Amino acid sequence: MAKSKKTALQEKDGISISEITSNNAIEKLKKKRSTKIDVDTLIAAILSKDITALSRAITLIESKNPKHLEKANRIIKACLPHADKSVRIGITGVPGVGKSTFIETFGKHLTGMGKRIAVLAIDPSSSLTKGSILGDKTRMEALVRDKNAYIRPSASGDSLGGVARKTRETITLCEAAGFDVIIIETVGVGQSETTVHSMVDFFLLLKLAGAGDELQGIKRGIIEMADAIAINKADGDNLKAAKLAKTEFARALHLYPEKASDWQPKVTICSAVENKGIDTIWDIISDYVDTTTKNNYFRAKRNEQNKYWLVQTIEAQLKSDFFNQPKIKKELKKQLELIENNETTPFAAADYLLKLNN
Ligand code: GDP
C-alpha cells in the first residue's frame, strides 16, 4: 500500500514530495489552519483525496493575488498527471427547470453506486447577483451532507472567460482528488452554455414540457450541442405532456445532421422530485462513454478541447497584458476621446494602439 502511494507521488513532474505520506500531509494541513501552507503538502493532501486541501487549492486558483496564482499553477501542474479520469457532464436549462433538484437526485444516485462526484458551476452572473446558481445554501442539502459529493459554487469573475478558466483548472484538481464524475451546471446566460460544452464530455439539456410549443423559443445551437435532452417534472398531471414533448423532441432531433461522435442524441423524461428516470439518464451517459471510447471520439474530443483552451488562454493573456500596460491605458483613453469627437476612426485608433504595443 505504502509502496504504491510512493510510486504515484513520484510520477509527478519536478516535485519532491516522495517523503510525505498522505496521512502526514493531512495532519500537517490540519495544523496549519489559515496561515502559510506549503504547496507540496497541499498537493500530497489533494492526491490523498482530502477535501479541505482541494478547497484551499481552488481558492488559490480563484485568487487575484499573483503569488497565489503562482502556487495554483504549481499545484495544477502536479495534479495534471493524475487528472483526466472522470466523466465530465455539463447540465443546462432555464431557471426553474429543476437543475439543482435534478443534480441532487442524480448525484445521490451516483454516490449510491459508490461513485464520488463533484458539482461545479459556471455562472457569469454570480459576481453581480452574488450567485444565481449554487450560491444558495439550501440547494442540494442532501448532497452537501454526502461525504462522497463535493459542491463548489461558481467562481466569480469579471468575465465569462475568467470564470471558465478557473472552472477548467478546478476540474483538473477534482480529478486528481479522485472524483469519478464531475458535473458542471450552468444557466443559459450569454455564451455560458457554449463554454460549458467546450469542457465536458457529455452535455445534458433539461427541458420542461409546455403546451405543445416545446420547440419554440429554444436557442437552436443548444439543441445541437445536447447529447441528451431530459424532460423534467414528468410527474403527476404533467406526465402526459412530458411524454408528448419527448416524441416531439425526438422527431426534431432527427432533422439535425449526424454528430461526429456517431452518437444519436437521446430524449428521455424524468422526475427529479420523484426520482424517476434518473437511472436511465446515467445509463444513457454510460452508453455514450462506451460508444465514444470505442470509436475514439471521447479521446479526440478531449484533445480538441485542450487545444481550444490553449488558444483561448493565449488570447486572454495577450488581451490582459495589452490592456494592462500603463501607456496603453493612457493612450486608449485619449483615442476614445478622439473617437467621441469624430477625430479618428476605430480602425485608425486600433492600429495606432497596437503599434504602441511592445
Ligand atoms: P433550477 O432553477 O433549475 O435549479 O430549479 P430548482 O431545482 O430550484 O427547481 C425549481 C422548482 O421546481 C422547485 O420548486 C422544485 O421543487 C421543482 N421541481 C424540480 N424538479 C421537479 C420535478 O421533477 N417535478 C416537479 N413536480 N417539480 C420539480
mmCIF file of C-alpha atoms in Angstrom, residues 158-313:
data_model
loop_
_atom_site.group_PDB
_atom_site.id
_atom_site.type_symbol
_atom_site.label_atom_id
_atom_site.label_comp_id
_atom_site.label_asym_id
_atom_site.label_seq_id
_atom_site.Cartn_x
_atom_site.Cartn_y
_atom_site.Cartn_z
ATOM 1 C CA ASP A 158 -15.396 39.835 -14.266
ATOM 2 C CA SER A 159 -15.691 37.838 -17.458
ATOM 3 C CA LEU A 160 -17.036 34.506 -18.612
ATOM 4 C CA GLY A 161 -13.517 33.725 -19.829
ATOM 5 C CA GLY A 162 -12.128 34.250 -16.339
ATOM 6 C CA VAL A 163 -14.782 32.076 -14.706
ATOM 7 C CA ALA A 164 -14.269 29.430 -17.385
ATOM 8 C CA ARG A 165 -10.514 29.226 -16.862
ATOM 9 C CA LYS A 166 -10.985 28.784 -13.132
ATOM 10 C CA THR A 167 -13.545 26.047 -13.689
ATOM 11 C CA ARG A 168 -11.293 24.255 -16.185
ATOM 12 C CA GLU A 169 -8.493 24.216 -13.652
ATOM 13 C CA THR A 170 -10.844 23.177 -10.880
ATOM 14 C CA ILE A 171 -11.836 20.130 -12.964
ATOM 15 C CA THR A 172 -8.181 19.079 -13.030
ATOM 16 C CA LEU A 173 -7.880 19.370 -9.264
ATOM 17 C CA CYS A 174 -11.134 17.485 -8.646
ATOM 18 C CA GLU A 175 -9.975 14.675 -10.905
ATOM 19 C CA ALA A 176 -6.636 14.488 -9.128
ATOM 20 C CA ALA A 177 -8.608 14.280 -5.875
ATOM 21 C CA GLY A 178 -10.217 11.138 -7.236
ATOM 22 C CA PHE A 179 -13.707 12.275 -8.257
ATOM 23 C CA ASP A 180 -15.269 9.901 -10.797
ATOM 24 C CA VAL A 181 -17.941 12.217 -12.129
ATOM 25 C CA ILE A 182 -17.719 15.992 -12.496
ATOM 26 C CA ILE A 183 -20.980 17.823 -13.070
ATOM 27 C CA ILE A 184 -20.846 21.371 -14.366
ATOM 28 C CA GLU A 185 -24.057 23.298 -14.101
ATOM 29 C CA THR A 186 -24.911 26.436 -15.987
ATOM 30 C CA VAL A 187 -27.847 28.650 -16.793
ATOM 31 C CA GLY A 188 -28.393 29.939 -20.285
ATOM 32 C CA VAL A 189 -26.729 33.287 -19.782
ATOM 33 C CA GLY A 190 -24.977 34.582 -22.879
ATOM 34 C CA GLN A 191 -22.312 32.192 -24.034
ATOM 35 C CA SER A 192 -22.132 30.166 -20.828
ATOM 36 C CA GLU A 193 -23.595 27.036 -22.409
ATOM 37 C CA THR A 194 -21.051 27.054 -25.211
ATOM 38 C CA THR A 195 -18.339 27.491 -22.612
ATOM 39 C CA VAL A 196 -19.529 24.534 -20.569
ATOM 40 C CA HIS A 197 -19.884 22.462 -23.729
ATOM 41 C CA SER A 198 -16.232 23.133 -24.501
ATOM 42 C CA MET A 199 -15.097 21.494 -21.281
ATOM 43 C CA VAL A 200 -17.355 18.456 -20.856
ATOM 44 C CA ASP A 201 -17.671 15.017 -22.406
ATOM 45 C CA PHE A 202 -21.446 14.878 -22.277
ATOM 46 C CA PHE A 203 -23.931 17.730 -22.482
ATOM 47 C CA LEU A 204 -27.383 17.295 -20.957
ATOM 48 C CA LEU A 205 -30.198 19.725 -21.615
ATOM 49 C CA LEU A 206 -33.059 19.807 -19.125
ATOM 50 C CA LYS A 207 -36.397 20.925 -20.517
ATOM 51 C CA LEU A 208 -39.960 21.324 -19.388
ATOM 52 C CA ALA A 209 -42.994 20.160 -21.255
ATOM 53 C CA GLY A 210 -45.110 23.068 -22.385
ATOM 54 C CA ALA A 211 -48.477 23.143 -24.052
ATOM 55 C CA GLY A 212 -47.373 21.841 -27.418
ATOM 56 C CA ASP A 213 -44.892 24.654 -28.001
ATOM 57 C CA GLU A 214 -41.779 22.731 -26.970
ATOM 58 C CA LEU A 215 -39.766 23.684 -29.956
ATOM 59 C CA GLN A 216 -40.406 27.369 -29.776
ATOM 60 C CA GLY A 217 -38.098 29.767 -28.092
ATOM 61 C CA ILE A 218 -35.179 27.374 -27.846
ATOM 62 C CA LYS A 219 -31.812 28.513 -28.964
ATOM 63 C CA ARG A 220 -31.097 26.227 -31.884
ATOM 64 C CA GLY A 221 -27.428 25.951 -31.003
ATOM 65 C CA ILE A 222 -28.205 24.463 -27.615
ATOM 66 C CA ILE A 223 -30.250 21.633 -29.063
ATOM 67 C CA GLU A 224 -27.388 20.966 -31.430
ATOM 68 C CA MET A 225 -24.942 20.722 -28.541
ATOM 69 C CA ALA A 226 -27.078 18.349 -26.486
ATOM 70 C CA ASP A 227 -26.099 14.689 -26.253
ATOM 71 C CA ALA A 228 -29.349 14.092 -24.419
ATOM 72 C CA ILE A 229 -32.472 16.055 -23.608
ATOM 73 C CA ALA A 230 -34.307 15.163 -20.416
ATOM 74 C CA ILE A 231 -37.805 16.485 -19.958
ATOM 75 C CA ASN A 232 -38.034 17.048 -16.231
ATOM 76 C CA LYS A 233 -41.097 17.247 -13.975
ATOM 77 C CA ALA A 234 -42.588 14.231 -15.745
ATOM 78 C CA ASP A 235 -44.875 13.522 -12.810
ATOM 79 C CA GLY A 236 -48.497 13.998 -11.747
ATOM 80 C CA ASP A 237 -50.612 15.905 -14.221
ATOM 81 C CA ASN A 238 -47.536 16.793 -16.198
ATOM 82 C CA LEU A 239 -46.646 13.235 -17.190
ATOM 83 C CA LYS A 240 -48.775 13.169 -20.317
ATOM 84 C CA ALA A 241 -47.414 16.464 -21.623
ATOM 85 C CA ALA A 242 -43.871 15.273 -20.886
ATOM 86 C CA LYS A 243 -44.381 12.127 -22.955
ATOM 87 C CA LEU A 244 -45.745 14.204 -25.808
ATOM 88 C CA ALA A 245 -42.788 16.579 -25.600
ATOM 89 C CA LYS A 246 -40.445 13.609 -25.713
ATOM 90 C CA THR A 247 -41.939 12.475 -29.026
ATOM 91 C CA GLU A 248 -41.703 15.970 -30.478
ATOM 92 C CA PHE A 249 -38.094 16.456 -29.447
ATOM 93 C CA ALA A 250 -37.114 13.021 -30.720
ATOM 94 C CA ARG A 251 -38.667 13.844 -34.088
ATOM 95 C CA ALA A 252 -36.984 17.246 -34.204
ATOM 96 C CA LEU A 253 -33.581 15.831 -33.303
ATOM 97 C CA HIS A 254 -33.663 13.561 -36.333
ATOM 98 C CA LEU A 255 -33.645 16.660 -38.503
ATOM 99 C CA TYR A 256 -30.244 17.696 -37.221
ATOM 100 C CA PRO A 257 -27.129 16.488 -39.005
ATOM 101 C CA GLU A 258 -25.454 13.419 -37.582
ATOM 102 C CA LYS A 259 -22.775 14.152 -34.990
ATOM 103 C CA ALA A 260 -19.094 13.429 -35.471
ATOM 104 C CA SER A 261 -19.369 11.156 -32.446
ATOM 105 C CA ASP A 262 -21.762 8.788 -34.308
ATOM 106 C CA TRP A 263 -23.973 9.327 -31.298
ATOM 107 C CA GLN A 264 -27.644 9.873 -31.874
ATOM 108 C CA PRO A 265 -28.784 12.266 -29.105
ATOM 109 C CA LYS A 266 -31.364 10.707 -26.829
ATOM 110 C CA VAL A 267 -34.570 12.161 -25.457
ATOM 111 C CA THR A 268 -35.941 10.944 -22.172
ATOM 112 C CA ILE A 269 -38.315 12.002 -19.407
ATOM 113 C CA CYS A 270 -37.592 12.175 -15.693
ATOM 114 C CA SER A 271 -38.867 13.417 -12.395
ATOM 115 C CA ALA A 272 -36.142 14.774 -10.176
ATOM 116 C CA VAL A 273 -38.573 15.102 -7.296
ATOM 117 C CA GLU A 274 -39.913 11.537 -7.537
ATOM 118 C CA ASN A 275 -36.570 10.045 -8.560
ATOM 119 C CA LYS A 276 -37.969 8.545 -11.742
ATOM 120 C CA GLY A 277 -35.977 8.091 -14.926
ATOM 121 C CA ILE A 278 -32.786 9.248 -13.209
ATOM 122 C CA ASP A 279 -31.157 5.824 -13.571
ATOM 123 C CA THR A 280 -31.997 5.884 -17.289
ATOM 124 C CA ILE A 281 -30.046 9.123 -17.672
ATOM 125 C CA TRP A 282 -26.966 7.573 -16.113
ATOM 126 C CA ASP A 283 -27.421 4.539 -18.415
ATOM 127 C CA ILE A 284 -27.513 6.892 -21.428
ATOM 128 C CA ILE A 285 -24.335 8.628 -20.272
ATOM 129 C CA SER A 286 -22.563 5.300 -19.667
ATOM 130 C CA ASP A 287 -23.652 4.144 -23.094
ATOM 131 C CA TYR A 288 -22.270 7.363 -24.591
ATOM 132 C CA VAL A 289 -18.941 6.893 -22.821
ATOM 133 C CA ASP A 290 -18.711 3.263 -24.035
ATOM 134 C CA THR A 291 -19.630 4.120 -27.614
ATOM 135 C CA THR A 292 -17.316 7.101 -27.920
ATOM 136 C CA THR A 293 -14.452 5.366 -26.148
ATOM 137 C CA LYS A 294 -14.673 2.509 -28.630
ATOM 138 C CA ASN A 295 -14.729 4.785 -31.664
ATOM 139 C CA ASN A 296 -12.009 7.025 -30.151
ATOM 140 C CA TYR A 297 -14.214 10.101 -30.242
ATOM 141 C CA PHE A 298 -14.035 10.508 -26.452
ATOM 142 C CA ARG A 299 -10.258 10.994 -26.516
ATOM 143 C CA ALA A 300 -10.306 13.038 -29.715
ATOM 144 C CA LYS A 301 -12.873 15.441 -28.255
ATOM 145 C CA ARG A 302 -10.815 15.976 -25.103
ATOM 146 C CA ASN A 303 -7.750 16.636 -27.239
ATOM 147 C CA GLU A 304 -9.670 19.167 -29.305
ATOM 148 C CA GLN A 305 -10.914 20.821 -26.126
ATOM 149 C CA ASN A 306 -7.361 21.056 -24.788
ATOM 150 C CA LYS A 307 -6.179 22.702 -27.995
ATOM 151 C CA TYR A 308 -9.109 25.084 -27.894
ATOM 152 C CA TRP A 309 -8.250 26.022 -24.301
ATOM 153 C CA LEU A 310 -4.630 26.607 -25.194
ATOM 154 C CA VAL A 311 -5.636 29.157 -27.821
ATOM 155 C CA GLN A 312 -8.267 30.673 -25.525
ATOM 156 C CA THR A 313 -5.718 31.072 -22.744
#
